[in-house]
Short mmCIF file of C-alpha atoms in Angstrom, two decimals:
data_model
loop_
_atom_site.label_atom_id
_atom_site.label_comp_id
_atom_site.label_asym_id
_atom_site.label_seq_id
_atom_site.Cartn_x
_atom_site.Cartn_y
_atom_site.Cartn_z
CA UNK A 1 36.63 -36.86 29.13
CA UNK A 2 38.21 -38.48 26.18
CA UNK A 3 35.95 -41.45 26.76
CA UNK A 4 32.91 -39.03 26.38
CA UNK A 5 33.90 -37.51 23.68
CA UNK A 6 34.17 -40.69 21.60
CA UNK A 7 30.83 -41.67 22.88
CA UNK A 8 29.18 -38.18 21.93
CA UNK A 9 30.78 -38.98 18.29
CA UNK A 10 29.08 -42.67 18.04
CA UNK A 11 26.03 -41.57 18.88
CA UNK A 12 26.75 -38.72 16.57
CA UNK A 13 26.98 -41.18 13.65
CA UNK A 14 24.70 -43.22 14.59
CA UNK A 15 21.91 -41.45 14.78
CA UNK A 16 23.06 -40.06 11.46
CA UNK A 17 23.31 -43.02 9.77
CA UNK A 18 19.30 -44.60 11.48
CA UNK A 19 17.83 -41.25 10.66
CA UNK A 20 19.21 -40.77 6.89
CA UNK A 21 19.27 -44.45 5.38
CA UNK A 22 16.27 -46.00 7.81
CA UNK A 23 13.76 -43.25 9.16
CA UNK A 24 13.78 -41.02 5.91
CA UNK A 25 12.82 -44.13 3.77
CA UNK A 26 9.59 -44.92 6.31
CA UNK A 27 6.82 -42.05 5.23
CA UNK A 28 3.87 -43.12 7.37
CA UNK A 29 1.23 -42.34 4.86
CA UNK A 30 3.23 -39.97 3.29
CA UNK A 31 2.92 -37.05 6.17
CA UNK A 32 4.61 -38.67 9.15
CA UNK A 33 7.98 -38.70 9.06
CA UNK A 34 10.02 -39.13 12.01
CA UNK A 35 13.25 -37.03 13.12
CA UNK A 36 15.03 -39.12 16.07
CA UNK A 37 18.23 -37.50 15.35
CA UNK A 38 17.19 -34.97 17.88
CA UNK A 39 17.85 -36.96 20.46
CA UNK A 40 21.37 -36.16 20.00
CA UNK A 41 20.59 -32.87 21.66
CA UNK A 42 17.87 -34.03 23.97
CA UNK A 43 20.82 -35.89 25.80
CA UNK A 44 23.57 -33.42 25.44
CA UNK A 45 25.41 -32.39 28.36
CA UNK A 46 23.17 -30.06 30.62
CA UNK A 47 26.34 -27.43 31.76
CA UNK A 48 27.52 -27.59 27.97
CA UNK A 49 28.49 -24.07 27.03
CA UNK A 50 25.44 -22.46 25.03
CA UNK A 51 27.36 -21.21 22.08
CA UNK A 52 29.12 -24.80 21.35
CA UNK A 53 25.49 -25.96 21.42
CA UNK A 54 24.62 -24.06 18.56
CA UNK A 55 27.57 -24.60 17.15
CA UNK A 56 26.44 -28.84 17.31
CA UNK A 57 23.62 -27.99 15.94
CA UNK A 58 24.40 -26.41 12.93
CA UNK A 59 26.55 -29.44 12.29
CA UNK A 60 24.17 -31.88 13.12
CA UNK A 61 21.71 -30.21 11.51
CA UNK A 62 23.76 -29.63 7.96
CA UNK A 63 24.94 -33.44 8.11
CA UNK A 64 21.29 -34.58 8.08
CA UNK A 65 20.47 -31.94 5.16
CA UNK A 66 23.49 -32.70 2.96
CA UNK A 67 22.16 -36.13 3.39
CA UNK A 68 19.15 -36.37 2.52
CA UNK A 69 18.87 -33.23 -0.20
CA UNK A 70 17.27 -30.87 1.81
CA UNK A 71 19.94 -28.02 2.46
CA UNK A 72 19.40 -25.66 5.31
CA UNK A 73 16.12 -26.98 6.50
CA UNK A 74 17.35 -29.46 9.09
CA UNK A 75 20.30 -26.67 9.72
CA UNK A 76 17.60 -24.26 10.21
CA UNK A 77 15.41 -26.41 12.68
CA UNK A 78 18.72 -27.78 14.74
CA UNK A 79 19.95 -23.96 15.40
CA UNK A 80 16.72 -23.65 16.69
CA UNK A 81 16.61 -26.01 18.92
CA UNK A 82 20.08 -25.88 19.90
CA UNK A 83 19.37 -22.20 20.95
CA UNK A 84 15.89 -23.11 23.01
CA UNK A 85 17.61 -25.46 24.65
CA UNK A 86 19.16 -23.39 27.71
CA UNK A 87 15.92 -21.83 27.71
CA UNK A 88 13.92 -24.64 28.20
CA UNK A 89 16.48 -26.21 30.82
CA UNK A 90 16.66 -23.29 32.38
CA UNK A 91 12.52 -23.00 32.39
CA UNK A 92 12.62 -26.73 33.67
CA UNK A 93 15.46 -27.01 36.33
CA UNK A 94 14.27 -28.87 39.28
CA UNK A 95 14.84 -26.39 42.90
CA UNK A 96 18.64 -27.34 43.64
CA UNK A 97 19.42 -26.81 39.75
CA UNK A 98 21.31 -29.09 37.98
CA UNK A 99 24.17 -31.40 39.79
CA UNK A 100 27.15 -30.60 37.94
CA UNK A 101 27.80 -32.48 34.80
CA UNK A 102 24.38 -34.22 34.96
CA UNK A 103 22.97 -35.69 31.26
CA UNK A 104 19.34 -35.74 29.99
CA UNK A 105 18.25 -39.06 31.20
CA UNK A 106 14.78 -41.19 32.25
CA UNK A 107 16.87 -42.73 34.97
CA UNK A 108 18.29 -39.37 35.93
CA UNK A 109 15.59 -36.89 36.00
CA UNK A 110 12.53 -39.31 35.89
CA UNK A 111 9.52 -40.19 33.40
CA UNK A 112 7.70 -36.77 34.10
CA UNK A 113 10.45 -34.46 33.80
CA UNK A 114 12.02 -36.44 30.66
CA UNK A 115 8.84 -36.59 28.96
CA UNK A 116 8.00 -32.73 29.50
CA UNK A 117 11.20 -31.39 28.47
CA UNK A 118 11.71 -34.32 25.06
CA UNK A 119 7.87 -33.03 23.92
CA UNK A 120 8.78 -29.40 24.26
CA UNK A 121 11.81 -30.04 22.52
CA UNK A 122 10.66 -31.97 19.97
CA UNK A 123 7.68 -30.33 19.19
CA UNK A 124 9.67 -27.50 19.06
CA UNK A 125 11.59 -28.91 16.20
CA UNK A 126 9.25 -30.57 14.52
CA UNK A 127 7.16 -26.80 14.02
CA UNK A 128 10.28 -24.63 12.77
CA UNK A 129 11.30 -27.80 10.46
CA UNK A 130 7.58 -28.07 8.77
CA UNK A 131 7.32 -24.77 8.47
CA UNK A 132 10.64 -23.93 7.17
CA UNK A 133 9.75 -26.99 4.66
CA UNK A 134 6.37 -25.43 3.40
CA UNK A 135 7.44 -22.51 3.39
CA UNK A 136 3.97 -20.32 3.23
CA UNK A 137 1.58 -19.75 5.51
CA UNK A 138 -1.46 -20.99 3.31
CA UNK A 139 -2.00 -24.45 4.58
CA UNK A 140 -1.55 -23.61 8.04
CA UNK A 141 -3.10 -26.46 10.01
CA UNK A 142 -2.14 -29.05 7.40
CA UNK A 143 1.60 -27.94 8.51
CA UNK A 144 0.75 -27.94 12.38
CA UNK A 145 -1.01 -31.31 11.88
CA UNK A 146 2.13 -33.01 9.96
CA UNK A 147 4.05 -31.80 12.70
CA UNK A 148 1.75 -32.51 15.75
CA UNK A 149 2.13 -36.47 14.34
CA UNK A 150 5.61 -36.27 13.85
CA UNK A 151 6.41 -34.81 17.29
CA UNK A 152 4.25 -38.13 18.24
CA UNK A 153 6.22 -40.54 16.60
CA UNK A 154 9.81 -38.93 17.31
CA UNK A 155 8.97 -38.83 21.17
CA UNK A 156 8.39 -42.46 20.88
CA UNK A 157 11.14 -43.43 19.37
CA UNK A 158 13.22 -41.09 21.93
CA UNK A 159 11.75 -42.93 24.80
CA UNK A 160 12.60 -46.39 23.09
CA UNK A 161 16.21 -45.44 22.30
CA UNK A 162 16.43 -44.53 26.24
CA UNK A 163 15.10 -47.67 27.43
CA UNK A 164 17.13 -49.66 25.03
CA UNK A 165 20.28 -47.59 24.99
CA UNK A 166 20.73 -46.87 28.68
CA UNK A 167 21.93 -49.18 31.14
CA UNK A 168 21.70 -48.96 34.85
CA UNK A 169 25.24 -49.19 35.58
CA UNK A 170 26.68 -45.50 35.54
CA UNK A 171 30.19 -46.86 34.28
CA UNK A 172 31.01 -48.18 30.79
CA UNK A 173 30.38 -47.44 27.36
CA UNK A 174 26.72 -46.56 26.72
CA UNK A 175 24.12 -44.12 25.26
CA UNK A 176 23.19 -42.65 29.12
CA UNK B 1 31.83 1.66 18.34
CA UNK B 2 33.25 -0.05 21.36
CA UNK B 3 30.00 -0.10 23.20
CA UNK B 4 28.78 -1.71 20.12
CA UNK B 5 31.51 -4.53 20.43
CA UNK B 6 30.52 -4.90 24.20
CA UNK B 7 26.64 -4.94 23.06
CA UNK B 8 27.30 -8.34 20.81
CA UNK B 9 29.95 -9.79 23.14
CA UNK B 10 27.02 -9.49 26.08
CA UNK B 11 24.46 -11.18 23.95
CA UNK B 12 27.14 -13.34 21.65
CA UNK B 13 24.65 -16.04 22.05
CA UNK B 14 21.89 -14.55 20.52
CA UNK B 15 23.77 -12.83 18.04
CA UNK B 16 25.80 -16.51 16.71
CA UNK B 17 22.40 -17.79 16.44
CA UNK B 18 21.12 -15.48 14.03
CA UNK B 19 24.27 -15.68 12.48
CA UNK B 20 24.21 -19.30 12.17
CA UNK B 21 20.00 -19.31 10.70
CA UNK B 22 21.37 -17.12 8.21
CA UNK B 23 24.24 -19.16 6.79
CA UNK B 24 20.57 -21.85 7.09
CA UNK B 25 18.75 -19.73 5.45
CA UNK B 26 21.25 -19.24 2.68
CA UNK B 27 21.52 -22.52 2.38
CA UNK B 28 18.00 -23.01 2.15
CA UNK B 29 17.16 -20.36 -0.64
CA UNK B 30 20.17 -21.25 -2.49
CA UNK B 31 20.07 -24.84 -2.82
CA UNK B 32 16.02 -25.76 -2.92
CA UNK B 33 14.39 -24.35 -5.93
CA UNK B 34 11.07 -24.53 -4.21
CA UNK B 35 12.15 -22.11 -1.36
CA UNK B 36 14.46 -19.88 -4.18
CA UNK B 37 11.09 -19.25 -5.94
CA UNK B 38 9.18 -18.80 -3.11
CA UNK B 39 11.97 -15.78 -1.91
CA UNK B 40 12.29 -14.49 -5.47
CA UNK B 41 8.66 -14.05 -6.19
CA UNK B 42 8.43 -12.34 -2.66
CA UNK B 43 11.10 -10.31 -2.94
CA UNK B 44 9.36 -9.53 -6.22
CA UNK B 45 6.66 -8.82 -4.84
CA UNK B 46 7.52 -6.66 -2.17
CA UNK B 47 10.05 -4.87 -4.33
CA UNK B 48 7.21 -3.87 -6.48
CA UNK B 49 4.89 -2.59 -3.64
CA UNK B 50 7.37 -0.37 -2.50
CA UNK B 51 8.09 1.02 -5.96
CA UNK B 52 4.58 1.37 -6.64
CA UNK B 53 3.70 3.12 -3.47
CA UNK B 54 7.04 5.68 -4.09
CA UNK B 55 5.68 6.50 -7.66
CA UNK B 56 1.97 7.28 -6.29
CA UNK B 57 3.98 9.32 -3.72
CA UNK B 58 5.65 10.83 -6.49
CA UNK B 59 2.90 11.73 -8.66
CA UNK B 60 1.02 13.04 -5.87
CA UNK B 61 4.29 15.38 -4.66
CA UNK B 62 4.02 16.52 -8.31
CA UNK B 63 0.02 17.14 -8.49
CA UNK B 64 0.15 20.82 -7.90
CA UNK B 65 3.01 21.34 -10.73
CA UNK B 66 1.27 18.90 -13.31
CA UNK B 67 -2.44 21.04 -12.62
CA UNK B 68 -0.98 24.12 -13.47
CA UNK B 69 0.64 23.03 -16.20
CA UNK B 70 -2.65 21.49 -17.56
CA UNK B 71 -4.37 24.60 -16.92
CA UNK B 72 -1.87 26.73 -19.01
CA UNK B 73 -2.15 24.00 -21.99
CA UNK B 74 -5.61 24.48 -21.70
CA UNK B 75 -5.74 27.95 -21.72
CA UNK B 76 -3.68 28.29 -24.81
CA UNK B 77 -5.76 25.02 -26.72
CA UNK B 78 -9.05 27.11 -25.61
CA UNK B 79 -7.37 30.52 -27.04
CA UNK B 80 -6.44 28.78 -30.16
CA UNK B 81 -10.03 27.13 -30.22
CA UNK B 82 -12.19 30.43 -29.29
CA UNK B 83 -10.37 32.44 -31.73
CA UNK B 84 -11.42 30.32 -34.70
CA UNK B 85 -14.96 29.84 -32.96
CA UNK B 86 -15.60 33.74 -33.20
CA UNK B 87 -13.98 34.84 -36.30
CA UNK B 88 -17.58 35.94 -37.56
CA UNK B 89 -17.95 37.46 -34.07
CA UNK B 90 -15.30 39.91 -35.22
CA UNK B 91 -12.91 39.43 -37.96
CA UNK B 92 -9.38 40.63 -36.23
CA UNK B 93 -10.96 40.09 -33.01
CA UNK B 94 -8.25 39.10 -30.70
CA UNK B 95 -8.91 37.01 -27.25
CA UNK B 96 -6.24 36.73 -24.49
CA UNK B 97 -7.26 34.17 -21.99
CA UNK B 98 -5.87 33.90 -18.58
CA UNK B 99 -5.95 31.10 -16.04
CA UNK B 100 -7.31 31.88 -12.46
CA UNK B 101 -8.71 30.24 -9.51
CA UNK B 102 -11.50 30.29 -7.86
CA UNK B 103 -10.95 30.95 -4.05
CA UNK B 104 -14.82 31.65 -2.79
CA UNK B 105 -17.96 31.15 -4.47
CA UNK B 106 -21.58 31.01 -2.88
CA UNK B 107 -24.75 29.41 -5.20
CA UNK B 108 -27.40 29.76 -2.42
CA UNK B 109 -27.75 33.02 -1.81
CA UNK B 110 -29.75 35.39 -4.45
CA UNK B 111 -26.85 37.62 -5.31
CA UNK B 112 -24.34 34.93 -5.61
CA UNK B 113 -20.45 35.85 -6.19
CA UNK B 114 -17.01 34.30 -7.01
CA UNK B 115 -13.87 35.70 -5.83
CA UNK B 116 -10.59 34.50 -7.89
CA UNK B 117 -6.94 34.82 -7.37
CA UNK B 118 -6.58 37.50 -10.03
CA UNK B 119 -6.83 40.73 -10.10
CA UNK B 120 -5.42 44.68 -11.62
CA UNK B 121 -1.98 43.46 -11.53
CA UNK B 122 -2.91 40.36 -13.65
CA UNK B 123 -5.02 42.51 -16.34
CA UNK B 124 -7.80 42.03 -15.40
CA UNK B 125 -10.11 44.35 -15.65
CA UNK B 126 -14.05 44.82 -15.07
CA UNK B 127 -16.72 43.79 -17.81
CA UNK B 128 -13.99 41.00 -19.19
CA UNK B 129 -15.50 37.86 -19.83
CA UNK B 130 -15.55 34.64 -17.38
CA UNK B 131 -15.44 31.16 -18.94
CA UNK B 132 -15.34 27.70 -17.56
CA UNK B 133 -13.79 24.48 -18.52
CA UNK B 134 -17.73 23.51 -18.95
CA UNK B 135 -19.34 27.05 -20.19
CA UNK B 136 -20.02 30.53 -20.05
CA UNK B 137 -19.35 31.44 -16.14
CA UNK B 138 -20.03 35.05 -15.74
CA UNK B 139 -18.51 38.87 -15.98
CA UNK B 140 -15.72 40.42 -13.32
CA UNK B 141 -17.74 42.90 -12.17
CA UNK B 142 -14.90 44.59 -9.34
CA UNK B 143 -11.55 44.10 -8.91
CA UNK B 144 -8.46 44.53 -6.47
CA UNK B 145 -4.74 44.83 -7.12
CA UNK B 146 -4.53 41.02 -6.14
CA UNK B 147 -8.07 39.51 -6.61
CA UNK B 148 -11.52 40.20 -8.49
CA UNK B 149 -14.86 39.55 -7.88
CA UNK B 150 -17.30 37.72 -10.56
CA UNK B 151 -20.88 38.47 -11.16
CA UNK B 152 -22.08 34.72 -12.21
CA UNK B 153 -24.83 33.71 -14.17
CA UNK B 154 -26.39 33.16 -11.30
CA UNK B 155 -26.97 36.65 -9.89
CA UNK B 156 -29.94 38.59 -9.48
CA UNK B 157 -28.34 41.65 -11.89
CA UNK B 158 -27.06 39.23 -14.12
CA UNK B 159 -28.24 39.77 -17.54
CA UNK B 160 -26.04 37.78 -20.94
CA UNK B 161 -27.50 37.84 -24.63
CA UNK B 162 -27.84 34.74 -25.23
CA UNK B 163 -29.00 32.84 -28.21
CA UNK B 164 -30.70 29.26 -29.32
CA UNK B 165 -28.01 27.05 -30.60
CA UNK B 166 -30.47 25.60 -33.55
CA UNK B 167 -32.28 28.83 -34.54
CA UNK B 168 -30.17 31.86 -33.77
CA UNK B 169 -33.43 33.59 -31.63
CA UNK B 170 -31.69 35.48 -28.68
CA UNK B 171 -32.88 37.09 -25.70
CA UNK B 172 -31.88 37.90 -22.39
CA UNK B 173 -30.96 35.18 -20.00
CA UNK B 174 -31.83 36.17 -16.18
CA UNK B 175 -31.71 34.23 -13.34
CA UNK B 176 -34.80 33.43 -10.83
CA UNK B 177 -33.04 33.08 -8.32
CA UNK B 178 -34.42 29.84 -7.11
CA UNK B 179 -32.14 26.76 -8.49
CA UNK B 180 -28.50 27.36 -9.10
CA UNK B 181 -28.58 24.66 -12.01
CA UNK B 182 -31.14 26.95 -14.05
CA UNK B 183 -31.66 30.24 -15.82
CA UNK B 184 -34.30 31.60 -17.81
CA UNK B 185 -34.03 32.92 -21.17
CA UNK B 186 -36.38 35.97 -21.72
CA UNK B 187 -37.67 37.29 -24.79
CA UNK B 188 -38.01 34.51 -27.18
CA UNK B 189 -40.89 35.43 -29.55
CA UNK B 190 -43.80 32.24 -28.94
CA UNK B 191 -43.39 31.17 -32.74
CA UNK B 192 -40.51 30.28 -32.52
CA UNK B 193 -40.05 25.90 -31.36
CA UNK B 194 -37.86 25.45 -28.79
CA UNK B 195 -36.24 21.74 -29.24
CA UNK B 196 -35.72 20.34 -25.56
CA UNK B 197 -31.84 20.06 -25.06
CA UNK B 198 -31.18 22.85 -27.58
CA UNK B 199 -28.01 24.13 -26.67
CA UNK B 200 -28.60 27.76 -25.45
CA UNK B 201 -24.93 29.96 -26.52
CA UNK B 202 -23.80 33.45 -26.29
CA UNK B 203 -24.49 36.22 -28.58
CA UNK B 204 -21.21 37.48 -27.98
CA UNK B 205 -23.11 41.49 -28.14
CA UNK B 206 -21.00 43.16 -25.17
CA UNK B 207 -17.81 41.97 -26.06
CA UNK B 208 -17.27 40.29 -22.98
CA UNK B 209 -17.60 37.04 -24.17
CA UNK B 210 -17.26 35.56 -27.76
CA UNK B 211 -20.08 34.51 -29.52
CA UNK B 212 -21.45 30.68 -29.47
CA UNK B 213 -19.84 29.86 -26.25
CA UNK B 214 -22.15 26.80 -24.66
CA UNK B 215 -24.35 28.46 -21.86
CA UNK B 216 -26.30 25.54 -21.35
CA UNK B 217 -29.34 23.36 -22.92
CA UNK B 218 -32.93 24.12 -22.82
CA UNK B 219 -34.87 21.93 -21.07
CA UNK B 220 -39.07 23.71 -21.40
CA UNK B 221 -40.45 26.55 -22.81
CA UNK B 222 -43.05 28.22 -21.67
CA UNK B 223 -45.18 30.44 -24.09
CA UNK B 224 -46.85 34.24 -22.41
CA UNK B 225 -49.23 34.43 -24.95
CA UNK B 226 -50.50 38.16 -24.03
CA UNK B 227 -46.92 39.57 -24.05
CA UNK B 228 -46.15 37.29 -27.11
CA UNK B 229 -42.79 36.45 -25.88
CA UNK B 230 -42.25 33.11 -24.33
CA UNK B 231 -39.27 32.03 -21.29
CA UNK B 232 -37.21 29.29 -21.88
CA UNK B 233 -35.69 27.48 -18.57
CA UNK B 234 -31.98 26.78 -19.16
CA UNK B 235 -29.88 24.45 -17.65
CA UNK B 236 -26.72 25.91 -17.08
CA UNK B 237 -23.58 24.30 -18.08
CA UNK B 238 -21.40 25.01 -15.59
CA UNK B 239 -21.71 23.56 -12.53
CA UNK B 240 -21.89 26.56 -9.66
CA UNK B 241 -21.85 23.94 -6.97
CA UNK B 242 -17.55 22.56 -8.04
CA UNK B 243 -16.28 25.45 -9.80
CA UNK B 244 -12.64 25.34 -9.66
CA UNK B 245 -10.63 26.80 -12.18
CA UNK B 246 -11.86 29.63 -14.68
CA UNK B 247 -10.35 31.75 -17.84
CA UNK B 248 -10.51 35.43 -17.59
CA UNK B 249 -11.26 36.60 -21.65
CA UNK B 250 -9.67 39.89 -22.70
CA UNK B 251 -11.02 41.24 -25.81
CA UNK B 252 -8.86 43.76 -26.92
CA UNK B 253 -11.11 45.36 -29.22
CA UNK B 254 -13.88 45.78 -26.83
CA UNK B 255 -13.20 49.70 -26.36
CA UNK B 256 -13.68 50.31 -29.44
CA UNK B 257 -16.98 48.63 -29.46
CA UNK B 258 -18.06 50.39 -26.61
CA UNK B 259 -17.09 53.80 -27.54
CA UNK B 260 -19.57 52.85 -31.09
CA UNK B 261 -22.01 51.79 -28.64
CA UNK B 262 -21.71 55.28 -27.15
CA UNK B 263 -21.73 56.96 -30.33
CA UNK B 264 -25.56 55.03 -31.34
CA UNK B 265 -26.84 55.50 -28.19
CA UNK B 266 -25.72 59.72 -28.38
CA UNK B 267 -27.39 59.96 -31.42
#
């Protein structure tokens, strides 16, 4: 438990640390902007208790902000997702339900499932976070657009950062 | 109270999330002047709808309070106006005018009436004078403890001495009883040039109404050469078809013009 705990808190600061001093300095033409610190929630525990979910990710979400000088956008977004989440579990859980303790996984749940619930998810995300951003409702489909690419680009990364990160041995220190 | 409690224990996790988007959204409006603006000239914005809807409300709570007081103003502005108007009409002549409504009115049929919200306990009395915010209306011709009836212009009996604004010629305006909007003046001798839009006034000679009040303009003239009198059509001032709210005239001294009447006509 202890040994989760610290890995939950690397990949905490990690993904902190690539999203604010890597992934906000690369604007794809200016629009597209990637936000892989989701991931940290993609791949939270499944039986986590709903309200310390939101609880992650209002920090998660304010740690990004207070980094990169956009207070209570990234908060606002996070919440969001944080408070979809059982929803869209629940929405998605395969006949048995869950196995107790299970993560978010490729190797776990498979390409079709992962895929389905990371683009909800994301996409999810990425709409509250580019709308919260513009703020008005003038400019509509430029806003859906930005975020329609940026979904694109996040989900990519996700899928990379699972193939790299997550080794086939269940034991050990790793990003599974 | 309690089953309030229970209410946001059994949805605590909907409740902490709005709880938590609102510290966001605090956070948000506080700290990004682009999204403080954009909630201040909202807030703005909707602040001032709602304040301008309350004072239309308002003013249109306070329309029936704010017409009668107009109507009052008026009627004293119009007293103050008719009495110097008709100081050659008679020198101490002395005009009370009351407000009053007009509850029923007909202009199609050939004996056309109005019926206003005035009546014996108000003053009024038969043979007074009725005038309209635009011109000469008519005479009360019966009256009940509460309301009166008003022969108009625009009534088969109705008969006013009128005169021509320009020349001072007078005769007897009738109406045909075909067009609501017009009147004939009778009785005009044919030398005399009728100017089209010459305003047509009263003569003031029953004491009903005061003298040069606007009747309405002339608009042709048409010339009977064997009688040697020629009928001018009038267009009448007031408006028969809206008529809303009228003065009542009460000339005080008009006993004592009708008793001289009396006295010529005994003689």
């Amino acid at each position: 438990m202890n040994r989760d705990i610290l890995t939950y808190v690397v990949r905490f600061a990690l993904l902190v640390l690539v999203q604010v001093f890597i992934l906000n300095n690369i604007q794809f033409s200016g629009l597209i902007n990637p936000y892989l610190y989701v991931y940290f929630l993609l791949v939270f525990p499944v039986d986590f208790s709903p309200n310390g979910g939101l609880f992650v990710g209002f920090v998660l979400g304010i740690t990004i902000d207070l980094f990169s000088q956009t207070l209570g956008m990234h908060t606002i977004a996070s919440v969001f997702l944080a408070y979809a989440r059982p929803y869209v579990l629940r929405y998605m859980a395969p006949r048995d339900g869950y196995e107790f303790s299970r993560t978010v996984s490729i190797r776990q749940m498979g390409w079709l499932w992962f895929l389905t619930f990371s683009g909800i998810m994301v996409l999810l995300h990425h709409f509250v976070l580019f709308f919260i951003e513009s703020f008005r409702m003038s400019g509509f489909w430029f806003t859906l657009g930005k975020s329609l690419g940026s979904s694109a680009l996040t989900l990519l990364l996700v899928v990379l950062v699972q193939l790299l990160f997550t080794r086939s041995n269940k034991t050990g220190f790793g990003y599974d | 109270m309690r089953n309030f409690l229970q209410f946001i224990w059994n949805n605590q996790f909907t409740f902490l999330f709005f709880l938590l988007e609102f510290l966001g959204f605090l956070l948000l409006t506080t700290n990004n002047p682009y999204h403080k603006s954009k909630v201040a000239s909202t807030s703005v914005a909707i602040t001032g709808n709602i304040a301008e809807v309350n004072y239309a409300y308002e003013q249109y709570l306070g329309l029936r309070e704010e017409n009668l007081k107009l109507l009052e103003e008026n009627a004293r502005l119009k007293e103050r106006g008719l009495e110097t108007a008709t100081q050659q009409f008679t020198k101490d002549g002395r005009f009370q005018l009351s407000t009053a409504q007009v509850i029923q009115s007909t202009y199609k049929l050939g004996n056309n009436f109005l019926i206003i919200n005035r009546g014996l306990e108000d003053g009024i009395e038969p043979q007074q004078g009725v005038l309209g915010p635009e011109g000469a209306v008519g005479i009360v011709y019966k009256v009940s403890n509460e309301y009166s009836a008003i022969m108009p212009i625009i009534h088969s009996q109705s008969m006013l001495s009128c005169k021509l604004g320009t020349t001072g010629y007078f005769g007897i305006l009738k109406w045909d009883g075909k067009d609501e909007r017009f009147a004939v003046l009778e009785d005009i001798p044919n030398h005399v040039r009728v100017a089209e839009g010459e305003p047509v006034l009263t003569r003031g000679a029953s004491g009903a109404l005061p003298a040069n009040v606007l009747v309405g303009k002339a608009v042709a003239a048409e010339r009977n050469e064997s009688l040697g009198f020629q009928t001018v059509r009038v267009q009448l001032a007031t408006d028969f078809q809206r008529i809303g709210s009228v003065y009542i005239i009460q000339n005080e001294t008009k006993p004592t013009l009708d008793s001289l009447k009396l006295e010529l006509e005994g003689e």
